Each structure stands twice: as structure tokens, then as C-alpha cells.
Amino acid sequence: MTGMHVLVINSGSSSLKFRVYDMRDEREIAAGKFEHIGEGATGPADHRAALAQALAGIADRDAIVAVGHRVVHGGERFLAPTRMDAPALAELARFDALAPLHNPANRLGIALGMELLPGRPHVAVFDTAFHHSLPPAARHYAVPPEWRQRGVRRYGFHGTSHRYVSREAARMLGKTPAETNLISLHLGNGSSITAVRGGLSVDTSMGMTPLEGLVMGTRPGDIDAGALLHLLREGMGPQELDEELNHHSGLRGLCGENDMRAVHALAATGNADAALAIEAYCYRARKYLGAYGAVLGRVDALVFTAGIGEHDPAIRARVLAGLEWFGLRLDAERNRACRGQRAAAIHAPSSRVAVLVIPTNEELEIAREVISVIER
Ligand code: ADP
């Protein structure tokens, strides 16, 4: 009964995921997810029904002392985890346009949470917040001042994941985050890479939206803005352009498959497009590693996380190929053996830079942030 439970809610456009942790020992005590919300047939009718069903299945609801909510975009206003109330929710709505697929659903989750679980703090934790420490030169695009006044700048995403793994990495190295410089590679469906100096994000590959940076499952990452102008002039509409950039580019654009396992399988049949997709994916990541090494000057560790980063030794080895000049020596056997079951070091003893694989846990990081807000 007398637990210190934190409920974490991740409310998406057609899904709702939740976990409950007992924060006395960070033990996960409940978890679940609803998908295809409002799509008829089997799923819950709406987000309210999904959350009500989730709460009904949690045995010890009275032990929940606070609720954490994942929010994708905090804009320029929400720079840290924030206790939400009606005025804060109204302010958050200003940033819907910056993440139209996510933020409205995130806000709905907060509003429903406050209604169905009243009387305890509801804390929003933002994917963008970890990157608010980006120095001005990394934060700004070189564009006219009017654009910048309209919010055109780099925000960065996956911040909760980058923050979690960078703290775990410092712990594995026996240092404090403040003493640690590292580069974290979140390689999942969406991928991003972050340069972390002394525990703070100083550059990251995603920008104003999650389209910039690395090659991803269905997004191109960096692309010349001139190419988009060309397509617009040739008659492609913004809607189609949006669709193509978000869903038909990246690995899928290069070889027709977006899941890295399927890309490997295709490459194994001798398919040249799949081989190119893998090479382009790894090349882009390696290029950013070099850039962020230059940004940081001293790098204590590289950290791989998320679906591909945790489970795919071939991609890790390929990304790191030729980085010996960087002082980096991979232990091929350790790399091969590491499939993301637990955090592991995969560098050779002679390596000047540690290479770590750390399973990400955004929900636990959100719960930790909630505790730090309510204890403030
Ligand atoms: P999301 O960004 O949706 O949270 P994940 O971090 O779960 O995604 O990563 C999903 C991706 O990870 C999949 O699309 C797949 O390409 C990749 N992946 C998952 N497991 C493996 C594996 N064993 N080997 C290679 N890639 C994998």
C-alpha cells in the first residue's frame, strides 16, 4: 500500500502506453499498451476508454504519488520537466504545429490523466528538453531574422533517451555526468546522434523537426533544401512532399524496406540497393561521429542504443569501421555477442574511447524526472 509509485503515460495519436514504477527501487510493477485506438473492431473506442482501462488494471492505484507524461515538443517555453495545470496545458497547445502528429495526442493524455487521476502532480517530460543546452551556434540555422522569430531553429529530439543513456554511461565509466564527454547514437526507427559535454547536450542531429540528420527507416535525414525547391517547382504539393519525406525515404527510399532486419536479409540475396542502403546508413552515422568528435575535443565514450543500436552488431561494426585514428578499437567478439539484453562494453582494452551498448529506457527516465520535479 505505502509505495512510491509513478505512473508514466505515453499517449500517441492511435496508441497509449503506460508503465508503473516503484521508485524506491525503480522496479517496474505494471505495464501495458493499447494500439489502434478509435479504429473500431478490437481496440478501445478513444483515449479516455484506453486510459480508464489501463487504470482499472492497476492494482494499487492509491500508491501512485505522481504521473509522468511524455511530450514530444516543448517549443521554446518548456525547457525542463514541468508540473502541468490548466494554464500550462493551454500554453503547450501553442506548439501543436511544431509536432502535429504527436503533441495534440500528448496533451490529450495529460488532460485525461488529470481528470481520471486527480489530486497528484502530473509532470510533462519533453523530448526536446535535454537539448535546450545547445549553444547558439548549434541551435540556429543561418536564415533571415524573420524566420528565426517564427520559431525556425534547431530543437532536437529523443532527448529523454540521450539523457538516460548518457547518465548510465557515466555510471559505467565510474564518473559523474559532469565529468563525462560522450557521443550517443540512438539508432531506431527514427535515429539521432548527440554530442554530450559534461552531461549536457551541445549538438544533436535532429533539428526543427525529426527529419534532419541521420538516414532513418523512412526519413532521409540531411538533404539539400534546394532539392525540395526543385520538386516544388516541378509541381509536387507540400502534402505529397511531407508524405514522401516522412514515409517513403531513408532505407525504404533506397531499397524498399525500412526495417533493418529486412534490409540485411535483402542484402544477403545480393541485392545492390539494400547494400547501398546499409552503406549510406552507416556512412552518415560515421560522418556525424567525426563531426561530434571535433565538436567535443575529448570523447570518453560512444554509446549505442535503441532497436538497431542495441541489437545489430553488424551495423555497429560498420559505423565504427576506420575510426582507429579516433583512438577507437572495437572488440569484435564482444560486439558480436552483445544483442542488447543488458548494458555492455564492447571496446578492446587498448581503445582510448569506450564503446558502450546501453538499452534505452525512456519510461524510467521520465519517472526519474518526475521524482526530481516533485522533490524540488
Ligand atoms: P522506435 O524508434 O520506433 O522506438 P526502436 O528503437 O524499437 O524504434 O527500433 C526499431 C528498429 O530497430 C526496427 O525498425 C529495426 O530496424 C531495428 N531492430 C530491432 N531489432 C533488431 C535486430 N535484432 N537487428 C537489427 N535491427 C533491429
mmCIF file of C-alpha atoms and ligand atoms in Angstrom:
data_model
loop_
_atom_site.group_PDB
_atom_site.id
_atom_site.type_symbol
_atom_site.label_atom_id
_atom_site.label_comp_id
_atom_site.label_asym_id
_atom_site.label_seq_id
_atom_site.Cartn_x
_atom_site.Cartn_y
_atom_site.Cartn_z
ATOM 1 C CA MET A 1 0.000 0.000 0.000
ATOM 2 C CA THR A 2 2.633 2.510 1.021
ATOM 3 C CA GLY A 3 4.602 2.540 -2.215
ATOM 4 C CA MET A 4 6.142 5.422 -4.071
ATOM 5 C CA HIS A 5 4.690 4.566 -7.414
ATOM 6 C CA VAL A 6 4.988 6.712 -10.528
ATOM 7 C CA LEU A 7 2.720 6.117 -13.498
ATOM 8 C CA VAL A 8 4.255 7.006 -16.877
ATOM 9 C CA ILE A 9 1.890 7.655 -19.784
ATOM 10 C CA ASN A 10 2.899 7.839 -23.445
ATOM 11 C CA SER A 11 -0.185 8.932 -25.336
ATOM 12 C CA GLY A 12 0.206 8.788 -29.126
ATOM 13 C CA SER A 13 -2.165 9.519 -31.961
ATOM 14 C CA SER A 14 -3.634 5.997 -32.022
ATOM 15 C CA SER A 15 -1.878 4.346 -29.090
ATOM 16 C CA LEU A 16 -1.485 4.659 -25.342
ATOM 17 C CA LYS A 17 1.375 3.018 -23.456
ATOM 18 C CA PHE A 18 1.845 3.039 -19.716
ATOM 19 C CA ARG A 19 4.211 1.764 -17.047
ATOM 20 C CA VAL A 20 4.219 1.949 -13.279
ATOM 21 C CA TYR A 21 7.469 2.037 -11.319
ATOM 22 C CA ASP A 22 8.057 1.760 -7.614
ATOM 23 C CA MET A 23 10.673 4.486 -7.344
ATOM 24 C CA ARG A 24 12.057 3.224 -4.046
ATOM 25 C CA ASP A 25 13.986 0.642 -6.087
ATOM 26 C CA GLU A 26 12.972 1.598 -9.671
ATOM 27 C CA ARG A 27 11.177 -1.728 -10.063
ATOM 28 C CA GLU A 28 8.627 -1.907 -12.882
ATOM 29 C CA ILE A 29 5.375 -3.144 -11.374
ATOM 30 C CA ALA A 30 2.892 -2.757 -14.210
ATOM 31 C CA ALA A 31 2.993 -2.078 -17.954
ATOM 32 C CA GLY A 32 0.692 -2.224 -20.912
ATOM 33 C CA LYS A 33 -0.240 -0.720 -24.224
ATOM 34 C CA PHE A 34 -3.302 -0.096 -26.329
ATOM 35 C CA GLU A 35 -2.998 0.248 -30.072
ATOM 36 C CA HIS A 36 -5.428 1.067 -32.892
ATOM 37 C CA ILE A 37 -7.404 3.353 -30.584
ATOM 38 C CA GLY A 38 -10.583 4.552 -32.269
ATOM 39 C CA GLU A 39 -10.018 2.331 -35.304
ATOM 40 C CA GLY A 40 -13.036 0.171 -34.474
ATOM 41 C CA ALA A 41 -13.218 -3.615 -34.023
ATOM 42 C CA THR A 42 -10.940 -4.643 -31.150
ATOM 43 C CA GLY A 43 -9.264 -1.565 -29.665
ATOM 44 C CA PRO A 44 -10.689 0.920 -27.128
ATOM 45 C CA ALA A 45 -13.101 3.490 -28.592
ATOM 46 C CA ASP A 46 -10.993 6.505 -27.610
ATOM 47 C CA HIS A 47 -8.093 7.632 -25.425
ATOM 48 C CA ARG A 48 -10.378 8.110 -22.418
ATOM 49 C CA ALA A 49 -11.538 4.488 -22.647
ATOM 50 C CA ALA A 50 -7.923 3.311 -23.069
ATOM 51 C CA LEU A 51 -6.680 5.201 -20.004
ATOM 52 C CA ALA A 52 -9.699 4.126 -17.921
ATOM 53 C CA GLN A 53 -8.995 0.506 -18.868
ATOM 54 C CA ALA A 54 -5.306 0.918 -18.018
ATOM 55 C CA LEU A 55 -6.131 2.370 -14.593
ATOM 56 C CA ALA A 56 -8.695 -0.343 -13.889
ATOM 57 C CA GLY A 57 -5.938 -2.931 -14.367
ATOM 58 C CA ILE A 58 -3.518 -1.303 -11.891
ATOM 59 C CA ALA A 59 -3.973 -2.966 -8.501
ATOM 60 C CA ASP A 60 -2.625 -0.349 -6.109
ATOM 61 C CA ARG A 61 -3.743 2.946 -7.612
ATOM 62 C CA ASP A 62 -3.576 4.778 -4.278
ATOM 63 C CA ALA A 63 0.182 4.205 -4.199
ATOM 64 C CA ILE A 64 0.622 6.343 -7.340
ATOM 65 C CA VAL A 65 2.156 9.560 -5.993
ATOM 66 C CA ALA A 66 2.665 11.278 -9.352
ATOM 67 C CA VAL A 67 2.151 10.835 -13.074
ATOM 68 C CA GLY A 68 4.703 11.473 -15.824
ATOM 69 C CA HIS A 69 3.651 12.257 -19.390
ATOM 70 C CA ARG A 70 5.836 12.012 -22.462
ATOM 71 C CA VAL A 71 5.535 15.096 -24.670
ATOM 72 C CA VAL A 72 7.439 15.324 -27.939
ATOM 73 C CA HIS A 73 7.796 19.096 -28.392
ATOM 74 C CA GLY A 74 8.230 21.669 -25.648
ATOM 75 C CA GLY A 75 8.969 24.527 -28.038
ATOM 76 C CA GLU A 76 10.889 27.483 -26.632
ATOM 77 C CA ARG A 77 8.766 27.602 -23.482
ATOM 78 C CA PHE A 78 9.206 24.201 -21.790
ATOM 79 C CA LEU A 79 12.930 23.767 -21.204
ATOM 80 C CA ALA A 80 12.674 21.237 -18.377
ATOM 81 C CA PRO A 81 10.149 18.753 -16.979
ATOM 82 C CA THR A 82 7.145 20.790 -15.873
ATOM 83 C CA ARG A 83 4.280 20.254 -13.465
ATOM 84 C CA MET A 84 1.131 20.724 -15.544
ATOM 85 C CA ASP A 85 -2.050 22.642 -14.766
ATOM 86 C CA ALA A 86 -4.760 24.168 -16.955
ATOM 87 C CA PRO A 87 -2.753 27.317 -17.920
ATOM 88 C CA ALA A 88 0.370 25.253 -18.722
ATOM 89 C CA LEU A 89 -1.731 22.907 -20.887
ATOM 90 C CA ALA A 90 -3.123 25.900 -22.769
ATOM 91 C CA GLU A 91 0.407 27.198 -23.344
ATOM 92 C CA LEU A 92 1.552 23.800 -24.564
ATOM 93 C CA ALA A 93 -1.121 23.918 -27.274
ATOM 94 C CA ARG A 94 0.900 26.706 -28.928
ATOM 95 C CA PHE A 95 3.432 24.101 -30.053
ATOM 96 C CA ASP A 96 0.987 21.697 -31.733
ATOM 97 C CA ALA A 97 2.045 22.985 -35.144
ATOM 98 C CA LEU A 98 5.678 22.022 -34.481
ATOM 99 C CA ALA A 99 4.758 18.349 -33.903
ATOM 100 C CA PRO A 100 1.282 17.896 -35.390
ATOM 101 C CA LEU A 101 1.406 14.082 -35.276
ATOM 102 C CA HIS A 102 2.365 13.912 -31.603
ATOM 103 C CA ASN A 103 1.698 16.947 -29.423
ATOM 104 C CA PRO A 104 -2.128 17.045 -29.644
ATOM 105 C CA ALA A 105 -2.263 13.378 -28.551
ATOM 106 C CA ASN A 106 0.291 14.038 -25.783
ATOM 107 C CA ARG A 107 -1.833 16.949 -24.482
ATOM 108 C CA LEU A 108 -4.954 14.816 -24.573
ATOM 109 C CA GLY A 109 -3.184 12.213 -22.417
ATOM 110 C CA ILE A 110 -2.280 14.880 -19.838
ATOM 111 C CA ALA A 111 -5.813 16.301 -19.726
ATOM 112 C CA LEU A 112 -7.356 12.845 -19.315
ATOM 113 C CA GLY A 113 -4.768 11.894 -16.707
ATOM 114 C CA MET A 114 -5.523 15.000 -14.635
ATOM 115 C CA GLU A 115 -9.219 14.139 -14.842
ATOM 116 C CA LEU A 116 -9.036 10.396 -14.118
ATOM 117 C CA LEU A 117 -6.223 10.571 -11.558
ATOM 118 C CA PRO A 118 -6.792 13.863 -9.758
ATOM 119 C CA GLY A 119 -5.056 15.013 -6.600
ATOM 120 C CA ARG A 120 -1.456 14.253 -7.591
ATOM 121 C CA PRO A 121 1.110 16.071 -9.665
ATOM 122 C CA HIS A 122 1.125 15.494 -13.421
ATOM 123 C CA VAL A 123 4.560 16.214 -14.870
ATOM 124 C CA ALA A 124 5.243 16.640 -18.584
ATOM 125 C CA VAL A 125 8.664 15.435 -19.760
ATOM 126 C CA PHE A 126 9.696 16.762 -23.169
ATOM 127 C CA ASP A 127 11.765 15.026 -25.883
ATOM 128 C CA THR A 128 13.232 18.418 -26.751
ATOM 129 C CA ALA A 129 14.190 19.489 -23.202
ATOM 130 C CA PHE A 130 17.595 17.773 -22.940
ATOM 131 C CA HIS A 131 18.734 19.797 -25.968
ATOM 132 C CA HIS A 132 17.900 23.209 -24.548
ATOM 133 C CA SER A 133 21.587 23.472 -23.629
ATOM 134 C CA LEU A 134 22.568 23.608 -27.324
ATOM 135 C CA PRO A 135 24.848 26.641 -27.688
ATOM 136 C CA PRO A 136 23.572 29.348 -30.095
ATOM 137 C CA ALA A 137 25.855 28.293 -32.944
ATOM 138 C CA ALA A 138 24.393 24.775 -32.866
ATOM 139 C CA ARG A 139 20.853 25.979 -32.243
ATOM 140 C CA HIS A 140 20.479 28.372 -35.149
ATOM 141 C CA TYR A 141 20.106 27.885 -38.857
ATOM 142 C CA ALA A 142 21.726 30.628 -40.918
ATOM 143 C CA VAL A 143 18.405 32.105 -42.059
ATOM 144 C CA PRO A 144 16.796 35.575 -42.065
ATOM 145 C CA PRO A 145 15.790 37.012 -38.676
ATOM 146 C CA GLU A 146 12.053 36.812 -39.546
ATOM 147 C CA TRP A 147 12.375 33.040 -39.926
ATOM 148 C CA ARG A 148 14.009 32.747 -36.543
ATOM 149 C CA GLN A 149 11.232 34.868 -34.986
ATOM 150 C CA ARG A 150 8.779 32.351 -36.431
ATOM 151 C CA GLY A 151 10.416 29.529 -34.499
ATOM 152 C CA VAL A 152 12.640 28.216 -37.284
ATOM 153 C CA ARG A 153 15.562 26.860 -35.257
ATOM 154 C CA ARG A 154 17.015 23.544 -34.167
ATOM 155 C CA TYR A 155 15.318 21.877 -31.183
ATOM 156 C CA GLY A 156 16.480 18.235 -31.315
ATOM 157 C CA PHE A 157 14.549 15.125 -30.246
ATOM 158 C CA HIS A 158 14.985 11.747 -28.486
ATOM 159 C CA GLY A 159 16.281 13.853 -25.579
ATOM 160 C CA THR A 160 14.882 11.576 -22.882
ATOM 161 C CA SER A 161 16.720 8.619 -24.401
ATOM 162 C CA HIS A 162 20.001 10.507 -24.917
ATOM 163 C CA ARG A 163 19.826 11.784 -21.329
ATOM 164 C CA TYR A 164 19.110 8.337 -19.910
ATOM 165 C CA VAL A 165 21.934 6.543 -21.732
ATOM 166 C CA SER A 166 24.437 9.334 -21.096
ATOM 167 C CA ARG A 167 23.793 9.081 -17.342
ATOM 168 C CA GLU A 168 24.022 5.293 -17.397
ATOM 169 C CA ALA A 169 27.246 5.559 -19.425
ATOM 170 C CA ALA A 170 28.830 7.902 -16.874
ATOM 171 C CA ARG A 171 27.902 5.425 -14.164
ATOM 172 C CA MET A 172 29.512 2.559 -16.125
ATOM 173 C CA LEU A 173 32.682 4.643 -16.507
ATOM 174 C CA GLY A 174 32.733 5.382 -12.771
ATOM 175 C CA LYS A 175 32.342 9.119 -13.340
ATOM 176 C CA THR A 176 29.707 11.765 -12.747
ATOM 177 C CA PRO A 177 27.791 13.070 -15.798
ATOM 178 C CA ALA A 178 29.529 16.428 -15.284
ATOM 179 C CA GLU A 179 32.922 14.730 -15.821
ATOM 180 C CA THR A 180 31.874 12.845 -18.921
ATOM 181 C CA ASN A 181 32.052 13.703 -22.634
ATOM 182 C CA LEU A 182 30.337 11.270 -24.950
ATOM 183 C CA ILE A 183 28.517 10.768 -28.216
ATOM 184 C CA SER A 184 25.243 8.847 -28.044
ATOM 185 C CA LEU A 185 23.752 7.142 -31.068
ATOM 186 C CA HIS A 186 20.006 6.440 -30.811
ATOM 187 C CA LEU A 187 19.501 4.147 -33.811
ATOM 188 C CA GLY A 188 15.881 3.023 -34.044
ATOM 189 C CA ASN A 189 13.076 3.620 -36.492
ATOM 190 C CA GLY A 190 13.959 7.254 -36.089
ATOM 191 C CA SER A 191 17.656 7.847 -35.496
ATOM 192 C CA SER A 192 19.625 10.684 -33.965
ATOM 193 C CA ILE A 193 23.084 11.292 -32.560
ATOM 194 C CA THR A 194 24.001 13.685 -29.775
ATOM 195 C CA ALA A 195 27.253 15.235 -28.554
ATOM 196 C CA VAL A 196 27.185 15.413 -24.746
ATOM 197 C CA ARG A 197 29.735 17.553 -22.896
ATOM 198 C CA GLY A 198 29.760 17.348 -19.111
ATOM 199 C CA GLY A 199 26.285 15.809 -19.058
ATOM 200 C CA LEU A 200 24.764 18.494 -21.324
ATOM 201 C CA SER A 201 23.686 18.176 -24.938
ATOM 202 C CA VAL A 202 25.831 20.510 -27.060
ATOM 203 C CA ASP A 203 24.774 19.330 -30.521
ATOM 204 C CA THR A 204 22.302 16.858 -31.964
ATOM 205 C CA SER A 205 21.454 15.688 -35.450
ATOM 206 C CA MET A 206 17.687 16.280 -35.487
ATOM 207 C CA GLY A 207 16.694 19.899 -35.959
ATOM 208 C CA MET A 208 13.461 21.869 -36.060
ATOM 209 C CA THR A 209 11.698 18.586 -36.842
ATOM 210 C CA PRO A 210 12.775 14.924 -36.638
ATOM 211 C CA LEU A 211 13.649 14.949 -40.363
ATOM 212 C CA GLU A 212 17.187 16.292 -40.114
ATOM 213 C CA GLY A 213 20.392 14.316 -39.606
ATOM 214 C CA LEU A 214 20.938 10.586 -39.956
ATOM 215 C CA VAL A 215 19.463 8.288 -42.581
ATOM 216 C CA MET A 216 16.429 6.654 -40.918
ATOM 217 C CA GLY A 217 13.930 3.874 -41.638
ATOM 218 C CA THR A 218 11.673 6.059 -43.768
ATOM 219 C CA ARG A 219 13.224 9.566 -43.498
ATOM 220 C CA PRO A 220 16.187 10.879 -45.486
ATOM 221 C CA GLY A 221 17.962 12.867 -42.793
ATOM 222 C CA ASP A 222 20.113 15.676 -44.218
ATOM 223 C CA ILE A 223 19.083 16.775 -47.698
ATOM 224 C CA ASP A 224 19.772 19.915 -49.704
ATOM 225 C CA ALA A 225 16.825 22.322 -49.284
ATOM 226 C CA GLY A 226 17.371 23.093 -52.972
ATOM 227 C CA ALA A 227 16.208 19.583 -53.867
ATOM 228 C CA LEU A 228 12.874 20.297 -52.189
ATOM 229 C CA LEU A 229 12.562 23.630 -54.017
ATOM 230 C CA HIS A 230 13.193 21.800 -57.261
ATOM 231 C CA LEU A 231 10.383 19.323 -56.546
ATOM 232 C CA LEU A 232 8.001 22.115 -55.506
ATOM 233 C CA ARG A 233 8.719 23.993 -58.726
ATOM 234 C CA GLU A 234 8.132 20.804 -60.693
ATOM 235 C CA GLY A 235 4.610 20.710 -59.217
ATOM 236 C CA MET A 236 4.841 18.451 -56.158
ATOM 237 C CA GLY A 237 2.473 19.744 -53.429
ATOM 238 C CA PRO A 238 3.508 20.220 -49.775
ATOM 239 C CA GLN A 239 1.278 17.346 -48.665
ATOM 240 C CA GLU A 240 2.920 14.897 -51.044
ATOM 241 C CA LEU A 241 6.373 16.216 -50.163
ATOM 242 C CA ASP A 242 5.620 15.710 -46.465
ATOM 243 C CA GLU A 243 4.433 12.154 -47.114
ATOM 244 C CA GLU A 244 7.486 11.272 -49.223
ATOM 245 C CA LEU A 245 9.978 12.733 -46.745
ATOM 246 C CA ASN A 246 8.401 11.121 -43.685
ATOM 247 C CA HIS A 247 7.306 7.751 -45.029
ATOM 248 C CA HIS A 248 8.993 6.864 -48.322
ATOM 249 C CA SER A 249 12.598 7.952 -47.895
ATOM 250 C CA GLY A 250 15.538 6.664 -45.841
ATOM 251 C CA LEU A 251 16.249 2.922 -46.014
ATOM 252 C CA ARG A 252 12.833 2.420 -47.613
ATOM 253 C CA GLY A 253 13.576 5.008 -50.269
ATOM 254 C CA LEU A 254 16.876 3.358 -51.119
ATOM 255 C CA CYS A 255 15.821 -0.301 -51.129
ATOM 256 C CA GLY A 256 12.091 -0.656 -50.432
ATOM 257 C CA GLU A 257 12.498 -1.991 -46.863
ATOM 258 C CA ASN A 258 12.577 0.122 -43.691
ATOM 259 C CA ASP A 259 13.235 -2.493 -41.010
ATOM 260 C CA MET A 260 16.986 -3.053 -40.727
ATOM 261 C CA ARG A 261 16.476 -6.818 -40.330
ATOM 262 C CA ALA A 262 14.651 -6.923 -43.678
ATOM 263 C CA VAL A 263 17.363 -4.748 -45.266
ATOM 264 C CA HIS A 264 20.047 -7.223 -44.105
ATOM 265 C CA ALA A 265 18.022 -10.151 -45.459
ATOM 266 C CA LEU A 266 17.673 -8.432 -48.822
ATOM 267 C CA ALA A 267 21.375 -7.547 -48.946
ATOM 268 C CA ALA A 268 22.219 -11.202 -48.229
ATOM 269 C CA THR A 269 20.495 -12.158 -51.500
ATOM 270 C CA GLY A 270 22.961 -9.934 -53.360
ATOM 271 C CA ASN A 271 20.554 -7.005 -53.776
ATOM 272 C CA ALA A 272 22.664 -3.940 -54.594
ATOM 273 C CA ASP A 273 20.063 -1.406 -53.404
ATOM 274 C CA ALA A 274 19.992 -2.995 -49.956
ATOM 275 C CA ALA A 275 23.804 -2.976 -49.812
ATOM 276 C CA LEU A 276 23.754 0.725 -50.711
ATOM 277 C CA ALA A 277 21.095 1.431 -48.056
ATOM 278 C CA ILE A 278 23.263 -0.165 -45.346
ATOM 279 C CA GLU A 279 26.385 1.646 -46.534
ATOM 280 C CA ALA A 280 24.589 5.022 -46.706
ATOM 281 C CA TYR A 281 23.106 4.487 -43.239
ATOM 282 C CA CYS A 282 26.495 3.673 -41.680
ATOM 283 C CA TYR A 283 28.399 6.297 -43.650
ATOM 284 C CA ARG A 284 26.119 9.107 -42.452
ATOM 285 C CA ALA A 285 26.410 7.970 -38.819
ATOM 286 C CA ARG A 286 30.235 7.750 -39.109
ATOM 287 C CA LYS A 287 30.356 11.238 -40.627
ATOM 288 C CA TYR A 288 28.442 12.641 -37.647
ATOM 289 C CA LEU A 289 30.724 10.755 -35.237
ATOM 290 C CA GLY A 290 33.699 12.518 -36.785
ATOM 291 C CA ALA A 291 31.946 15.868 -36.616
ATOM 292 C CA TYR A 292 30.939 15.449 -32.983
ATOM 293 C CA GLY A 293 34.427 14.256 -32.082
ATOM 294 C CA ALA A 294 35.622 17.606 -33.450
ATOM 295 C CA VAL A 295 32.888 19.437 -31.508
ATOM 296 C CA LEU A 296 33.818 17.762 -28.216
ATOM 297 C CA GLY A 297 37.608 17.614 -28.497
ATOM 298 C CA ARG A 298 37.763 14.877 -25.888
ATOM 299 C CA VAL A 299 35.484 11.854 -26.116
ATOM 300 C CA ASP A 300 35.292 9.338 -23.261
ATOM 301 C CA ALA A 301 32.672 7.053 -24.784
ATOM 302 C CA LEU A 302 30.428 6.268 -27.718
ATOM 303 C CA VAL A 303 27.057 4.860 -26.715
ATOM 304 C CA PHE A 304 24.770 2.789 -28.943
ATOM 305 C CA THR A 305 21.080 2.480 -28.085
ATOM 306 C CA ALA A 306 17.545 1.814 -29.488
ATOM 307 C CA GLY A 307 16.422 -1.047 -31.781
ATOM 308 C CA ILE A 308 19.365 -1.079 -34.197
ATOM 309 C CA GLY A 309 21.983 0.300 -31.792
ATOM 310 C CA GLU A 310 21.204 -2.348 -29.173
ATOM 311 C CA HIS A 311 20.663 -5.394 -31.386
ATOM 312 C CA ASP A 312 22.699 -5.090 -34.554
ATOM 313 C CA PRO A 313 26.445 -5.860 -34.213
ATOM 314 C CA ALA A 314 26.990 -5.651 -37.987
ATOM 315 C CA ILE A 315 25.750 -2.064 -38.143
ATOM 316 C CA ARG A 316 27.777 -1.066 -35.063
ATOM 317 C CA ALA A 317 30.956 -2.515 -36.588
ATOM 318 C CA ARG A 318 30.247 -0.853 -39.939
ATOM 319 C CA VAL A 319 29.576 2.559 -38.376
ATOM 320 C CA LEU A 320 32.865 2.350 -36.460
ATOM 321 C CA ALA A 321 34.959 0.991 -39.341
ATOM 322 C CA GLY A 322 38.070 3.061 -39.965
ATOM 323 C CA LEU A 323 37.807 5.076 -36.752
ATOM 324 C CA GLU A 324 41.168 3.849 -35.397
ATOM 325 C CA TRP A 325 42.528 7.401 -35.872
ATOM 326 C CA PHE A 326 39.956 8.359 -33.257
ATOM 327 C CA GLY A 327 41.685 6.043 -30.763
ATOM 328 C CA LEU A 328 38.925 3.526 -31.178
ATOM 329 C CA ARG A 329 39.384 -0.255 -31.059
ATOM 330 C CA LEU A 330 36.326 -2.472 -31.109
ATOM 331 C CA ASP A 331 36.456 -5.957 -29.577
ATOM 332 C CA ALA A 332 34.896 -7.920 -32.436
ATOM 333 C CA GLU A 333 33.899 -10.849 -30.234
ATOM 334 C CA ARG A 334 32.280 -8.705 -27.547
ATOM 335 C CA ASN A 335 30.464 -6.739 -30.224
ATOM 336 C CA ARG A 336 29.126 -9.897 -31.855
ATOM 337 C CA ALA A 337 27.974 -11.315 -28.534
ATOM 338 C CA CYS A 338 26.130 -8.149 -27.495
ATOM 339 C CA ARG A 339 22.460 -8.247 -28.504
ATOM 340 C CA GLY A 340 21.114 -5.655 -26.149
ATOM 341 C CA GLN A 341 19.997 -7.903 -23.289
ATOM 342 C CA ARG A 342 21.912 -5.700 -20.867
ATOM 343 C CA ALA A 343 24.375 -2.826 -20.887
ATOM 344 C CA ALA A 344 27.824 -3.906 -22.098
ATOM 345 C CA ALA A 345 31.222 -2.516 -23.065
ATOM 346 C CA ILE A 346 32.367 -3.718 -26.497
ATOM 347 C CA HIS A 347 35.729 -1.980 -26.936
ATOM 348 C CA ALA A 348 39.170 -3.582 -26.744
ATOM 349 C CA PRO A 349 41.341 -2.887 -23.665
ATOM 350 C CA SER A 350 43.697 -0.779 -25.847
ATOM 351 C CA SER A 351 40.878 1.538 -27.011
ATOM 352 C CA ARG A 352 41.221 5.175 -25.898
ATOM 353 C CA VAL A 353 37.457 5.598 -26.276
ATOM 354 C CA ALA A 354 34.950 3.299 -24.536
ATOM 355 C CA VAL A 355 32.213 1.853 -26.732
ATOM 356 C CA LEU A 356 29.078 1.012 -24.771
ATOM 357 C CA VAL A 357 25.772 -0.578 -25.705
ATOM 358 C CA ILE A 358 23.050 0.562 -23.316
ATOM 359 C CA PRO A 359 19.390 -0.439 -23.680
ATOM 360 C CA THR A 360 17.399 2.770 -23.519
ATOM 361 C CA ASN A 361 14.552 3.183 -21.063
ATOM 362 C CA GLU A 362 12.671 6.403 -21.740
ATOM 363 C CA GLU A 363 9.846 5.480 -19.353
ATOM 364 C CA LEU A 364 12.202 5.015 -16.410
ATOM 365 C CA GLU A 365 13.966 8.278 -17.269
ATOM 366 C CA ILE A 366 10.557 10.035 -17.268
ATOM 367 C CA ALA A 367 9.765 8.509 -13.853
ATOM 368 C CA ARG A 368 13.152 9.723 -12.546
ATOM 369 C CA GLU A 369 12.460 13.224 -13.852
ATOM 370 C CA VAL A 370 9.024 13.175 -12.199
ATOM 371 C CA ILE A 371 10.618 12.357 -8.829
ATOM 372 C CA SER A 372 13.160 15.166 -9.244
ATOM 373 C CA VAL A 373 10.345 17.666 -10.016
ATOM 374 C CA ILE A 374 8.102 16.691 -7.112
ATOM 375 C CA GLU A 375 11.002 16.624 -4.643
ATOM 376 C CA ARG A 376 12.228 20.069 -5.712
HETATM 377 P P1 ADP B 1 11.282 3.292 -32.372
HETATM 378 O O1 ADP B 1 12.083 4.379 -32.974
HETATM 379 O O2 ADP B 1 10.001 3.020 -33.085
HETATM 380 O O3 ADP B 1 11.189 3.311 -30.859
HETATM 381 P P2 ADP B 1 13.071 1.024 -31.969
HETATM 382 O O4 ADP B 1 14.080 1.736 -31.167
HETATM 383 O O5 ADP B 1 12.273 -0.041 -31.326
HETATM 384 O O6 ADP B 1 12.109 2.022 -32.739
HETATM 385 O O7 ADP B 1 13.815 0.425 -33.243
HETATM 386 C C1 ADP B 1 13.083 -0.240 -34.223
HETATM 387 C C2 ADP B 1 14.017 -0.685 -35.311
HETATM 388 O O8 ADP B 1 15.097 -1.431 -34.738
HETATM 389 C C3 ADP B 1 13.357 -1.634 -36.278
HETATM 390 O O9 ADP B 1 12.781 -0.955 -37.341
HETATM 391 C C4 ADP B 1 14.515 -2.475 -36.750
HETATM 392 O O10 ADP B 1 15.057 -1.862 -37.907
HETATM 393 C C5 ADP B 1 15.539 -2.379 -35.667
HETATM 394 N N1 ADP B 1 15.777 -3.654 -34.997
HETATM 395 C C6 ADP B 1 15.105 -4.186 -33.962
HETATM 396 N N2 ADP B 1 15.634 -5.362 -33.625
HETATM 397 C C7 ADP B 1 16.681 -5.580 -34.449
HETATM 398 C C8 ADP B 1 17.627 -6.631 -34.628
HETATM 399 N N3 ADP B 1 17.624 -7.723 -33.863
HETATM 400 N N4 ADP B 1 18.550 -6.477 -35.599
HETATM 401 C C9 ADP B 1 18.566 -5.385 -36.382
HETATM 402 N N5 ADP B 1 17.693 -4.372 -36.266
HETATM 403 C C10 ADP B 1 16.760 -4.477 -35.326
#
